[in-house]
mmCIF file of C-alpha atoms in Angstrom:
data_model
loop_
_atom_site.group_PDB
_atom_site.id
_atom_site.type_symbol
_atom_site.label_atom_id
_atom_site.label_comp_id
_atom_site.label_asym_id
_atom_site.label_seq_id
_atom_site.Cartn_x
_atom_site.Cartn_y
_atom_site.Cartn_z
ATOM 1 C CA MET A 159 12.923 23.113 4.224
ATOM 2 C CA SER A 160 13.007 26.144 1.958
ATOM 3 C CA ASN A 161 12.243 25.953 -1.763
ATOM 4 C CA GLU A 162 15.830 26.958 -2.502
ATOM 5 C CA LYS A 163 17.130 23.890 -0.718
ATOM 6 C CA LEU A 164 14.623 21.655 -2.450
ATOM 7 C CA GLU A 165 15.722 22.989 -5.832
ATOM 8 C CA GLU A 166 19.265 21.897 -5.129
ATOM 9 C CA LEU A 167 18.294 18.276 -4.702
ATOM 10 C CA ASP A 168 19.196 15.617 -7.149
ATOM 11 C CA CYS A 169 15.906 14.899 -8.913
ATOM 12 C CA PRO A 170 16.647 13.248 -12.252
ATOM 13 C CA TRP A 171 13.011 12.382 -12.871
ATOM 14 C CA CYS A 172 11.441 15.758 -12.006
ATOM 15 C CA GLY A 173 9.669 17.284 -14.976
ATOM 16 C CA ARG A 174 9.543 14.124 -17.050
ATOM 17 C CA GLY A 175 6.219 12.323 -17.263
ATOM 18 C CA ALA A 176 4.824 9.875 -19.784
ATOM 19 C CA SER A 177 3.149 11.131 -22.932
ATOM 20 C CA LEU A 178 1.442 7.801 -23.516
ATOM 21 C CA ASP A 179 -1.769 6.543 -21.911
ATOM 22 C CA ILE A 180 -0.060 4.202 -19.440
ATOM 23 C CA THR A 181 -1.711 2.782 -16.344
ATOM 24 C CA GLY A 182 0.327 0.507 -14.130
ATOM 25 C CA CYS A 183 -0.118 -2.030 -11.401
ATOM 26 C CA ARG A 184 2.558 -3.314 -9.058
ATOM 27 C CA PHE A 185 1.400 -6.147 -6.814
ATOM 28 C CA VAL A 186 2.532 -8.773 -4.337
ATOM 29 C CA LEU A 187 0.748 -12.089 -3.787
ATOM 30 C CA CYS A 188 0.967 -13.606 -0.293
ATOM 31 C CA PRO A 189 -0.604 -17.064 0.007
ATOM 32 C CA MET A 190 -0.184 -18.028 3.667
ATOM 33 C CA SER A 191 0.711 -21.642 3.001
ATOM 34 C CA ASP A 192 3.821 -23.793 2.823
ATOM 35 C CA GLU A 193 2.988 -24.157 -0.879
ATOM 36 C CA TYR A 194 3.181 -20.438 -1.586
ATOM 37 C CA ILE A 195 5.887 -20.761 -4.260
ATOM 38 C CA ASP A 196 3.832 -23.163 -6.392
ATOM 39 C CA ILE A 197 0.681 -21.101 -5.884
ATOM 40 C CA ILE A 198 2.366 -17.858 -6.957
ATOM 41 C CA LEU A 199 4.330 -19.289 -9.897
ATOM 42 C CA ASN A 200 1.328 -21.158 -11.295
ATOM 43 C CA ALA A 201 -0.861 -18.079 -10.960
ATOM 44 C CA VAL A 202 1.635 -15.789 -12.690
ATOM 45 C CA LYS A 203 2.248 -18.288 -15.514
ATOM 46 C CA LYS A 204 -1.446 -18.717 -16.265
ATOM 47 C CA VAL A 205 -1.979 -15.006 -16.937
ATOM 48 C CA ASP A 206 -2.081 -14.028 -20.606
ATOM 49 C CA THR A 207 0.211 -10.993 -20.623
ATOM 50 C CA SER A 208 0.206 -10.441 -24.401
ATOM 51 C CA LYS A 209 -1.374 -7.009 -24.018
ATOM 52 C CA VAL A 210 0.706 -5.621 -21.138
ATOM 53 C CA TRP A 211 4.365 -4.957 -20.438
ATOM 54 C CA HIS A 212 5.298 -7.116 -17.476
ATOM 55 C CA ASN A 213 8.153 -7.774 -15.117
ATOM 56 C CA THR A 214 8.595 -9.667 -11.855
ATOM 57 C CA ASP A 215 11.345 -8.800 -9.402
ATOM 58 C CA LYS A 216 12.084 -10.041 -5.885
ATOM 59 C CA LEU A 217 9.328 -7.952 -4.416
ATOM 60 C CA SER A 218 6.473 -7.782 -6.851
ATOM 61 C CA THR A 219 5.060 -8.106 -10.340
ATOM 62 C CA ILE A 220 4.410 -5.082 -12.532
ATOM 63 C CA TYR A 221 1.976 -4.763 -15.427
ATOM 64 C CA ARG A 222 1.888 -1.617 -17.564
ATOM 65 C CA GLY A 223 -0.336 -0.688 -20.477
ATOM 66 C CA LYS A 224 -3.922 0.263 -21.210
ATOM 67 C CA ARG A 225 -5.965 0.344 -17.993
ATOM 68 C CA ILE A 226 -8.479 -2.348 -18.914
ATOM 69 C CA HIS A 227 -5.732 -4.809 -19.852
ATOM 70 C CA VAL A 228 -3.687 -4.059 -16.733
ATOM 71 C CA THR A 229 -6.738 -4.647 -14.533
ATOM 72 C CA ASP A 230 -7.656 -7.775 -16.488
ATOM 73 C CA ALA A 231 -4.183 -9.240 -15.963
ATOM 74 C CA ALA A 232 -3.949 -8.297 -12.262
ATOM 75 C CA LYS A 233 -7.391 -9.728 -11.503
ATOM 76 C CA ALA A 234 -6.532 -12.906 -13.396
ATOM 77 C CA CYS A 235 -3.370 -13.386 -11.370
ATOM 78 C CA PHE A 236 -5.304 -12.979 -8.124
ATOM 79 C CA VAL A 237 -8.097 -15.347 -9.224
ATOM 80 C CA ASN A 238 -5.568 -17.901 -10.504
ATOM 81 C CA ALA A 239 -3.848 -17.893 -7.105
ATOM 82 C CA TYR A 240 -7.078 -18.386 -5.155
ATOM 83 C CA ARG A 241 -7.514 -21.667 -3.297
ATOM 84 C CA PRO A 242 -10.587 -22.249 -1.144
ATOM 85 C CA ASP A 243 -8.468 -23.475 1.771
ATOM 86 C CA VAL A 244 -5.700 -20.853 1.702
ATOM 87 C CA HIS A 245 -5.735 -17.447 3.358
ATOM 88 C CA MET A 246 -4.174 -15.062 0.855
ATOM 89 C CA VAL A 247 -3.429 -11.365 0.708
ATOM 90 C CA MET A 248 -2.663 -9.314 -2.398
ATOM 91 C CA GLU A 249 -1.189 -5.856 -2.044
ATOM 92 C CA ALA A 250 -1.655 -3.835 -5.226
ATOM 93 C CA THR A 251 -0.713 -0.310 -6.250
ATOM 94 C CA PHE A 252 -2.489 1.007 -9.343
ATOM 95 C CA SER A 253 -1.299 4.351 -10.649
ATOM 96 C CA LYS A 254 -1.304 6.748 -13.571
ATOM 97 C CA GLY A 255 0.175 10.138 -14.309
ATOM 98 C CA CYS A 256 3.255 10.266 -12.098
ATOM 99 C CA PRO A 257 5.461 13.205 -13.144
ATOM 100 C CA GLY A 258 8.390 10.810 -12.765
ATOM 101 C CA ASP A 259 6.959 8.251 -15.191
ATOM 102 C CA SER A 260 8.212 7.770 -18.746
ATOM 103 C CA ASP A 261 6.975 6.144 -21.939
ATOM 104 C CA ALA A 262 9.366 3.230 -21.445
ATOM 105 C CA ASP A 263 8.292 -0.218 -20.372
ATOM 106 C CA SER A 264 4.778 -0.183 -21.725
ATOM 107 C CA PHE A 265 2.680 -1.973 -24.262
ATOM 108 C CA LEU A 266 -0.484 -0.277 -25.432
ATOM 109 C CA SER A 267 -2.912 -2.479 -27.275
ATOM 110 C CA GLU A 268 -5.645 -0.481 -28.976
ATOM 111 C CA ASP A 269 -7.824 -3.543 -28.925
ATOM 112 C CA GLY A 270 -10.496 -3.604 -26.207
ATOM 113 C CA GLU A 271 -10.863 -7.386 -26.014
ATOM 114 C CA LEU A 272 -9.848 -8.710 -22.600
ATOM 115 C CA LEU A 273 -7.596 -11.752 -22.840
ATOM 116 C CA ASN A 274 -8.090 -13.220 -19.366
ATOM 117 C CA GLU A 275 -11.679 -12.400 -18.468
ATOM 118 C CA LYS A 276 -13.159 -15.401 -20.284
ATOM 119 C CA ASN A 277 -10.989 -17.785 -18.254
ATOM 120 C CA ILE A 278 -11.947 -16.380 -14.861
ATOM 121 C CA ALA A 279 -15.464 -15.004 -15.325
ATOM 122 C CA GLY A 280 -17.015 -18.116 -13.794
ATOM 123 C CA GLN A 281 -14.951 -18.030 -10.610
ATOM 124 C CA HIS A 282 -16.546 -16.257 -7.677
ATOM 125 C CA PHE A 283 -15.400 -15.785 -4.106
ATOM 126 C CA PRO A 284 -15.780 -13.071 -1.455
ATOM 127 C CA VAL A 285 -13.000 -10.561 -0.934
ATOM 128 C CA LEU A 286 -12.270 -8.163 1.905
ATOM 129 C CA CYS A 287 -10.244 -5.129 0.889
ATOM 130 C CA LYS A 288 -8.436 -2.244 2.521
ATOM 131 C CA PHE A 289 -8.704 0.539 -0.022
ATOM 132 C CA ALA A 290 -7.205 4.025 -0.325
ATOM 133 C CA PHE A 291 -7.283 6.538 -3.149
ATOM 134 C CA TYR A 292 -4.720 9.339 -3.410
ATOM 135 C CA PRO A 293 -5.303 12.224 -5.881
ATOM 136 C CA MET A 294 -1.940 14.009 -6.074
ATOM 137 C CA GLY A 295 -0.988 17.652 -6.518
ATOM 138 C CA MET A 296 -4.322 19.334 -5.883
ATOM 139 C CA ASP A 297 -6.286 21.228 -3.259
ATOM 140 C CA GLY A 298 -9.684 19.805 -2.475
ATOM 141 C CA TYR A 299 -8.518 16.228 -3.032
ATOM 142 C CA ILE A 300 -10.661 15.075 -0.113
ATOM 143 C CA ARG A 301 -13.774 15.619 -2.234
ATOM 144 C CA HIS A 302 -12.500 13.258 -4.908
ATOM 145 C CA ILE A 303 -11.869 10.734 -2.146
ATOM 146 C CA ALA A 304 -15.437 11.276 -0.940
ATOM 147 C CA TYR A 305 -16.767 10.753 -4.470
ATOM 148 C CA VAL A 306 -14.901 7.473 -4.697
ATOM 149 C CA ALA A 307 -16.165 6.319 -1.277
ATOM 150 C CA ASN A 308 -19.729 7.144 -2.298
ATOM 151 C CA LEU A 309 -19.216 5.191 -5.503
ATOM 152 C CA ALA A 310 -18.313 2.139 -3.407
ATOM 153 C CA ILE A 311 -21.640 2.497 -1.572
ATOM 154 C CA LYS A 312 -23.517 2.786 -4.880
ATOM 155 C CA ARG A 313 -21.795 -0.307 -6.272
ATOM 156 C CA GLY A 314 -22.511 -2.350 -3.146
ATOM 157 C CA VAL A 315 -18.893 -2.998 -2.184
ATOM 158 C CA TYR A 316 -18.624 -0.575 0.752
ATOM 159 C CA LEU A 317 -18.183 -2.132 4.198
ATOM 160 C CA GLU A 318 -17.050 0.779 6.395
ATOM 161 C CA SER A 319 -14.704 3.721 6.752
ATOM 162 C CA SER A 320 -11.787 3.144 9.042
ATOM 163 C CA HIS A 321 -8.518 4.804 9.950
ATOM 164 C CA TYR A 322 -6.352 5.343 6.829
ATOM 165 C CA ALA A 323 -8.606 3.259 4.605
ATOM 166 C CA THR A 324 -12.039 2.410 3.344
ATOM 167 C CA LEU A 325 -12.925 -1.229 3.862
ATOM 168 C CA LEU A 326 -14.604 -2.949 0.938
ATOM 169 C CA GLN A 327 -16.227 -6.337 0.657
ATOM 170 C CA GLY A 328 -17.808 -8.138 -2.253
ATOM 171 C CA ASP A 329 -17.345 -10.714 -4.964
ATOM 172 C CA VAL A 330 -13.916 -10.551 -6.566
ATOM 173 C CA HIS A 331 -15.388 -9.313 -9.857
ATOM 174 C CA ALA A 332 -17.412 -6.549 -8.172
ATOM 175 C CA VAL A 333 -14.321 -5.296 -6.345
ATOM 176 C CA PHE A 334 -12.185 -5.180 -9.507
ATOM 177 C CA ASP A 335 -15.059 -3.608 -11.466
ATOM 178 C CA TYR A 336 -15.095 -0.905 -8.807
ATOM 179 C CA PHE A 337 -11.334 -0.367 -9.170
ATOM 180 C CA ASN A 338 -11.804 0.053 -12.916
ATOM 181 C CA GLU A 339 -14.595 2.573 -12.415
ATOM 182 C CA VAL A 340 -12.548 4.566 -9.880
ATOM 183 C CA MET A 341 -9.640 4.723 -12.321
ATOM 184 C CA GLU A 342 -11.941 5.755 -15.174
ATOM 185 C CA TYR A 343 -13.208 8.619 -12.995
ATOM 186 C CA ALA A 344 -9.615 9.496 -12.060
ATOM 187 C CA GLU A 345 -8.491 9.624 -15.682
ATOM 188 C CA GLN A 346 -11.112 12.287 -16.341
ATOM 189 C CA ASN A 347 -10.528 14.379 -13.223
ATOM 190 C CA ILE A 348 -7.090 13.864 -11.707
ATOM 191 C CA PRO A 349 -3.696 14.260 -13.434
ATOM 192 C CA HIS A 350 -1.878 11.844 -11.104
ATOM 193 C CA TYR A 351 -3.523 9.303 -8.825
ATOM 194 C CA ILE A 352 -2.668 6.212 -6.816
ATOM 195 C CA LEU A 353 -5.135 3.480 -5.918
ATOM 196 C CA GLU A 354 -3.736 1.375 -3.090
ATOM 197 C CA ALA A 355 -5.523 -1.862 -2.234
ATOM 198 C CA THR A 356 -4.817 -4.797 0.056
ATOM 199 C CA LEU A 357 -7.175 -7.661 -0.744
ATOM 200 C CA SER A 358 -7.750 -10.601 1.574
ATOM 201 C CA VAL A 359 -9.490 -13.946 1.107
ATOM 202 C CA ASN A 360 -10.278 -16.746 3.544
ATOM 203 C CA SER A 361 -9.246 -14.833 6.647
ATOM 204 C CA PRO A 362 -9.731 -16.983 9.740
ATOM 205 C CA THR A 363 -9.984 -13.949 12.010
ATOM 206 C CA GLU A 364 -13.265 -13.100 13.603
ATOM 207 C CA GLU A 365 -13.514 -9.356 13.935
ATOM 208 C CA GLY A 366 -12.002 -7.975 17.113
ATOM 209 C CA LYS A 367 -10.672 -11.333 18.274
ATOM 210 C CA GLN A 368 -7.109 -11.237 17.046
ATOM 211 C CA MET B 873 -16.869 16.491 -12.646
ATOM 212 C CA SER B 874 -17.671 20.107 -11.797
ATOM 213 C CA ASN B 875 -17.059 21.548 -8.349
ATOM 214 C CA GLU B 876 -20.813 22.070 -7.966
ATOM 215 C CA LYS B 877 -21.419 18.369 -8.335
ATOM 216 C CA LEU B 878 -18.617 17.526 -5.929
ATOM 217 C CA GLU B 879 -20.110 19.902 -3.348
ATOM 218 C CA GLU B 880 -23.337 17.941 -3.396
ATOM 219 C CA LEU B 881 -21.666 14.724 -2.355
ATOM 220 C CA ASP B 882 -22.146 13.171 0.994
ATOM 221 C CA CYS B 883 -18.846 13.884 2.737
ATOM 222 C CA PRO B 884 -19.385 13.661 6.483
ATOM 223 C CA TRP B 885 -15.677 13.770 7.228
ATOM 224 C CA CYS B 886 -14.750 16.745 4.995
ATOM 225 C CA GLY B 887 -13.419 19.667 7.006
ATOM 226 C CA ARG B 888 -12.781 17.713 10.195
ATOM 227 C CA GLY B 889 -9.190 16.821 10.982
ATOM 228 C CA ALA B 890 -7.463 15.940 14.222
ATOM 229 C CA SER B 891 -6.188 18.680 16.515
ATOM 230 C CA LEU B 892 -3.888 16.276 18.343
ATOM 231 C CA ASP B 893 -0.443 15.114 17.243
ATOM 232 C CA ILE B 894 -1.556 11.693 16.007
ATOM 233 C CA THR B 895 0.459 9.476 13.700
ATOM 234 C CA GLY B 896 -1.015 6.148 12.687
ATOM 235 C CA CYS B 897 0.027 2.855 11.217
ATOM 236 C CA ARG B 898 -2.235 0.236 9.698
ATOM 237 C CA PHE B 899 -0.474 -2.977 8.767
ATOM 238 C CA VAL B 900 -0.966 -6.550 7.626
ATOM 239 C CA LEU B 901 1.445 -9.391 8.410
ATOM 240 C CA CYS B 902 1.671 -12.213 5.858
ATOM 241 C CA PRO B 903 3.892 -15.115 6.923
ATOM 242 C CA MET B 904 3.824 -17.550 3.984
ATOM 243 C CA SER B 905 3.632 -20.665 6.117
ATOM 244 C CA ASP B 906 0.986 -23.118 7.293
ATOM 245 C CA GLU B 907 1.708 -21.778 10.771
ATOM 246 C CA TYR B 908 0.775 -18.212 9.911
ATOM 247 C CA ILE B 909 -1.931 -17.928 12.582
ATOM 248 C CA ASP B 910 0.459 -18.798 15.417
ATOM 249 C CA ILE B 911 3.168 -16.562 13.996
ATOM 250 C CA ILE B 912 0.835 -13.556 13.719
ATOM 251 C CA LEU B 913 -0.922 -14.019 17.061
ATOM 252 C CA ASN B 914 2.309 -14.528 18.977
ATOM 253 C CA ALA B 915 3.880 -11.492 17.323
ATOM 254 C CA VAL B 916 0.918 -9.231 18.069
ATOM 255 C CA LYS B 917 0.659 -10.431 21.689
ATOM 256 C CA LYS B 918 4.339 -9.802 22.405
ATOM 257 C CA VAL B 919 4.116 -6.102 21.476
ATOM 258 C CA ASP B 920 3.869 -3.725 24.423
ATOM 259 C CA THR B 921 1.049 -1.442 23.298
ATOM 260 C CA SER B 922 0.786 0.583 26.512
ATOM 261 C CA LYS B 923 1.687 3.795 24.697
ATOM 262 C CA VAL B 924 -0.497 3.475 21.589
ATOM 263 C CA TRP B 925 -4.173 3.082 20.826
ATOM 264 C CA HIS B 926 -4.543 -0.248 19.057
ATOM 265 C CA ASN B 927 -7.117 -2.330 17.287
ATOM 266 C CA THR B 928 -7.051 -5.436 15.112
ATOM 267 C CA ASP B 929 -9.808 -6.200 12.613
ATOM 268 C CA LYS B 930 -10.150 -8.890 9.940
ATOM 269 C CA LEU B 931 -7.789 -7.091 7.629
ATOM 270 C CA SER B 932 -5.125 -5.396 9.673
ATOM 271 C CA THR B 933 -3.833 -3.998 12.936
ATOM 272 C CA ILE B 934 -3.862 -0.266 13.689
ATOM 273 C CA TYR B 935 -1.653 1.660 16.096
ATOM 274 C CA ARG B 936 -2.269 5.362 16.758
ATOM 275 C CA GLY B 937 -0.386 7.785 18.946
ATOM 276 C CA LYS B 938 2.906 9.639 19.070
ATOM 277 C CA ARG B 939 5.042 8.797 16.028
ATOM 278 C CA ILE B 940 7.980 7.241 17.869
ATOM 279 C CA HIS B 941 5.726 4.902 19.831
ATOM 280 C CA VAL B 942 3.709 3.907 16.760
ATOM 281 C CA THR B 943 6.895 3.074 14.864
ATOM 282 C CA ASP B 944 8.323 1.250 17.885
ATOM 283 C CA ALA B 945 5.218 -0.939 18.145
ATOM 284 C CA ALA B 946 4.956 -1.654 14.399
ATOM 285 C CA LYS B 947 8.638 -2.573 14.143
ATOM 286 C CA ALA B 948 8.339 -4.794 17.202
ATOM 287 C CA CYS B 949 5.411 -6.670 15.680
ATOM 288 C CA PHE B 950 7.371 -7.261 12.471
ATOM 289 C CA VAL B 951 10.520 -8.377 14.318
ATOM 290 C CA ASN B 952 8.479 -10.617 16.636
ATOM 291 C CA ALA B 953 6.936 -12.330 13.604
ATOM 292 C CA TYR B 954 10.269 -12.935 11.897
ATOM 293 C CA ARG B 955 11.415 -16.534 11.530
ATOM 294 C CA PRO B 956 14.624 -17.342 9.664
ATOM 295 C CA ASP B 957 12.905 -20.047 7.610
ATOM 296 C CA VAL B 958 9.691 -18.210 6.713
ATOM 297 C CA HIS B 959 9.140 -15.844 3.806
ATOM 298 C CA MET B 960 7.040 -12.994 5.179
ATOM 299 C CA VAL B 961 5.583 -9.772 3.840
ATOM 300 C CA MET B 962 4.302 -6.824 5.867
ATOM 301 C CA GLU B 963 2.208 -4.171 4.183
ATOM 302 C CA ALA B 964 2.142 -0.979 6.251
ATOM 303 C CA THR B 965 0.499 2.408 5.797
ATOM 304 C CA PHE B 966 1.854 5.181 8.009
ATOM 305 C CA SER B 967 -0.012 8.473 7.887
ATOM 306 C CA LYS B 968 -0.586 11.784 9.568
ATOM 307 C CA GLY B 969 -2.719 14.850 8.922
ATOM 308 C CA CYS B 970 -5.684 13.461 6.998
ATOM 309 C CA PRO B 971 -8.452 16.090 6.841
ATOM 310 C CA GLY B 972 -10.831 13.219 7.593
ATOM 311 C CA ASP B 973 -9.058 12.199 10.777
ATOM 312 C CA SER B 974 -10.317 12.989 14.270
ATOM 313 C CA ASP B 975 -8.929 13.085 17.794
ATOM 314 C CA ALA B 976 -10.700 9.835 18.647
ATOM 315 C CA ASP B 977 -8.925 6.520 19.021
ATOM 316 C CA SER B 978 -5.557 7.790 20.098
ATOM 317 C CA PHE B 979 -3.270 7.619 23.048
ATOM 318 C CA LEU B 980 -0.543 10.213 23.296
ATOM 319 C CA SER B 981 2.160 9.464 25.789
ATOM 320 C CA GLU B 982 4.395 12.451 26.397
ATOM 321 C CA ASP B 983 7.116 10.115 27.519
ATOM 322 C CA GLY B 984 9.865 9.469 24.949
ATOM 323 C CA GLU B 985 10.957 6.084 26.297
ATOM 324 C CA LEU B 986 10.374 3.327 23.754
ATOM 325 C CA LEU B 987 8.751 0.282 25.306
ATOM 326 C CA ASN B 988 9.661 -2.343 22.718
ATOM 327 C CA GLU B 989 13.066 -1.304 21.417
ATOM 328 C CA LYS B 990 15.011 -2.939 24.245
ATOM 329 C CA ASN B 991 13.420 -6.317 23.452
ATOM 330 C CA ILE B 992 14.236 -6.262 19.740
ATOM 331 C CA ALA B 993 17.414 -4.167 19.463
ATOM 332 C CA GLY B 994 19.598 -7.263 19.262
ATOM 333 C CA GLN B 995 17.689 -8.883 16.400
ATOM 334 C CA HIS B 996 19.037 -8.181 12.941
ATOM 335 C CA PHE B 997 17.974 -9.447 9.530
ATOM 336 C CA PRO B 998 17.932 -8.031 6.002
ATOM 337 C CA VAL B 999 14.739 -6.545 4.603
ATOM 338 C CA LEU B 1000 13.669 -5.706 1.071
ATOM 339 C CA CYS B 1001 11.062 -2.973 0.846
ATOM 340 C CA LYS B 1002 8.805 -1.411 -1.740
ATOM 341 C CA PHE B 1003 8.419 2.163 -0.571
ATOM 342 C CA ALA B 1004 6.264 5.103 -1.647
ATOM 343 C CA PHE B 1005 5.738 8.512 -0.100
ATOM 344 C CA TYR B 1006 2.674 10.634 -0.885
ATOM 345 C CA PRO B 1007 2.598 14.318 0.163
ATOM 346 C CA MET B 1008 -1.046 15.357 -0.254
ATOM 347 C CA GLY B 1009 -2.697 18.604 -1.287
ATOM 348 C CA MET B 1010 0.274 20.466 -2.712
ATOM 349 C CA ASP B 1011 1.950 21.469 -5.954
ATOM 350 C CA GLY B 1012 5.582 20.533 -6.242
ATOM 351 C CA TYR B 1013 5.096 17.344 -4.224
ATOM 352 C CA ILE B 1014 7.553 15.533 -6.493
ATOM 353 C CA ARG B 1015 10.405 17.498 -4.905
ATOM 354 C CA HIS B 1016 9.497 16.236 -1.457
ATOM 355 C CA ILE B 1017 9.488 12.720 -2.914
ATOM 356 C CA ALA B 1018 12.931 13.407 -4.386
ATOM 357 C CA TYR B 1019 14.173 14.629 -1.005
ATOM 358 C CA VAL B 1020 12.972 11.439 0.621
ATOM 359 C CA ALA B 1021 14.591 9.262 -2.079
ATOM 360 C CA ASN B 1022 17.873 11.103 -1.626
ATOM 361 C CA LEU B 1023 17.612 10.567 2.116
ATOM 362 C CA ALA B 1024 17.400 6.819 1.484
ATOM 363 C CA ILE B 1025 20.668 7.028 -0.463
ATOM 364 C CA LYS B 1026 22.314 8.990 2.368
ATOM 365 C CA ARG B 1027 21.146 6.467 4.959
ATOM 366 C CA GLY B 1028 22.380 3.507 2.908
ATOM 367 C CA VAL B 1029 18.995 1.838 2.437
ATOM 368 C CA TYR B 1030 18.395 2.765 -1.223
ATOM 369 C CA LEU B 1031 18.392 -0.109 -3.714
ATOM 370 C CA GLU B 1032 16.818 1.378 -6.852
ATOM 371 C CA SER B 1033 13.976 3.392 -8.286
ATOM 372 C CA SER B 1034 11.328 1.388 -10.016
ATOM 373 C CA HIS B 1035 7.836 1.863 -11.397
ATOM 374 C CA TYR B 1036 5.490 3.204 -8.691
ATOM 375 C CA ALA B 1037 8.000 2.690 -5.895
ATOM 376 C CA THR B 1038 11.478 3.107 -4.534
ATOM 377 C CA LEU B 1039 13.068 -0.179 -3.570
ATOM 378 C CA LEU B 1040 14.919 -0.213 -0.255
ATOM 379 C CA GLN B 1041 17.145 -2.799 1.316
ATOM 380 C CA GLY B 1042 18.915 -2.920 4.640
ATOM 381 C CA ASP B 1043 18.850 -4.196 8.160
ATOM 382 C CA VAL B 1044 15.391 -4.060 9.702
ATOM 383 C CA HIS B 1045 16.456 -1.332 12.147
ATOM 384 C CA ALA B 1046 17.992 0.832 9.409
ATOM 385 C CA VAL B 1047 14.793 0.614 7.358
ATOM 386 C CA PHE B 1048 12.525 1.591 10.284
ATOM 387 C CA ASP B 1049 14.970 4.355 11.318
ATOM 388 C CA TYR B 1050 14.595 5.679 7.779
ATOM 389 C CA PHE B 1051 10.787 5.596 8.057
ATOM 390 C CA ASN B 1052 11.020 7.586 11.275
ATOM 391 C CA GLU B 1053 13.287 10.160 9.680
ATOM 392 C CA VAL B 1054 11.005 10.518 6.642
ATOM 393 C CA MET B 1055 8.029 11.097 8.925
ATOM 394 C CA GLU B 1056 9.960 13.625 11.002
ATOM 395 C CA TYR B 1057 10.738 15.530 7.795
ATOM 396 C CA ALA B 1058 7.103 15.239 6.728
ATOM 397 C CA GLU B 1059 5.810 16.607 10.027
ATOM 398 C CA GLN B 1060 7.835 19.756 9.434
ATOM 399 C CA ASN B 1061 7.004 20.243 5.760
ATOM 400 C CA ILE B 1062 3.791 18.500 4.730
ATOM 401 C CA PRO B 1063 0.329 18.910 6.290
ATOM 402 C CA HIS B 1064 -0.903 15.448 5.224
ATOM 403 C CA TYR B 1065 1.281 12.565 4.103
ATOM 404 C CA ILE B 1066 1.129 8.826 3.566
ATOM 405 C CA LEU B 1067 4.110 6.501 3.761
ATOM 406 C CA GLU B 1068 3.250 3.202 2.103
ATOM 407 C CA ALA B 1069 5.666 0.303 2.555
ATOM 408 C CA THR B 1070 5.650 -3.376 1.693
ATOM 409 C CA LEU B 1071 8.480 -5.156 3.494
ATOM 410 C CA SER B 1072 9.704 -8.614 2.553
ATOM 411 C CA VAL B 1073 12.050 -11.067 4.278
ATOM 412 C CA ASN B 1074 13.456 -14.404 3.157
ATOM 413 C CA SER B 1075 12.190 -14.165 -0.412
ATOM 414 C CA PRO B 1076 13.224 -17.258 -2.390
ATOM 415 C CA THR B 1077 12.968 -15.432 -5.704
ATOM 416 C CA GLU B 1078 16.094 -14.631 -7.602
ATOM 417 C CA GLU B 1079 15.631 -11.387 -9.459
ATOM 418 C CA GLY B 1080 14.000 -11.754 -12.840
ATOM 419 C CA LYS B 1081 13.442 -15.474 -12.468
ATOM 420 C CA GLN B 1082 9.860 -15.599 -11.277
#
């Protein structure tokens, strides 16, 4: 398609972009249990969302605000939903800097105190994670991806590289700490990024057997 | 981070890239039911994978090969797993052109005959989908995203734009047809793309109530 044709397209959000420091997370919780409704609703309700803008639609829950509070709330929701006997998957998209974003639907607390961390800090369980990092709009993006993969090795959460993803494993706090560090790096180096993660707990599958 | 520092990083896959015409899909099925193991295993087994390279690990299943056969197999797995009384989510990453990809782990049938379509063509059910499209390594990527969003409107599967995603809804075949058309467009216009979709069926949530 030529540039001329592209220019003709309806693109109401092109050239906008947020002026505020808004990070967002959109996630889906999937507890593979007949009790999934109770598990999800109880987990969502227990999250203190005072420092983020939040909304839940049919497909997912969205938190928007300062990065550390968005990550705090998303991690809390995941930890709240954890049950030792339930296989659960969480698909989460973290992002900042989309040219189509706007300043709407955000809440930016200047305060650095995390509201949920104290309630979940004592809970530990292993997580497997399919992880991908997408720096947008730049040549040489593969080197930022390499930096982020090397950071996973340094932080002890790297399992292996695979097709279309890096696989991570580690304690739930180590994995979310890593997400936070990746996003901190991204804020300093990349105008628009997406961090796409699918986290899994209590998988019954032995590798290669399914 | 300076370019000098980035150059020093361990990046064994930088500068590789596949020479073959390989599209891939990595996906996770999440039936929210106590019977999730049976549902997943039966669905995976019923897929005819003769025309794709395939592997299942603890986290997900991967199909690699010619685009139409990869999409045929992924759709078949989703349709096979569908039960009218089970809320299910499928998270799927479709991708082509990663500079870190290689020619390994692929099977490219030249034949255009779809192996699974005939078994699933008669099954219809509505799907909700969180959809995102990431054209990598280029300025002006937002206009390709706009093209793809407009295509969803034209094909009747567009529900709304939301934070970090476009929401789609439609019959399962219409949604996968749309994916195929997006990837066909991408093959002609974008060296490396990712199509990230989270599909949901039988959600009990009424909008805004959760």
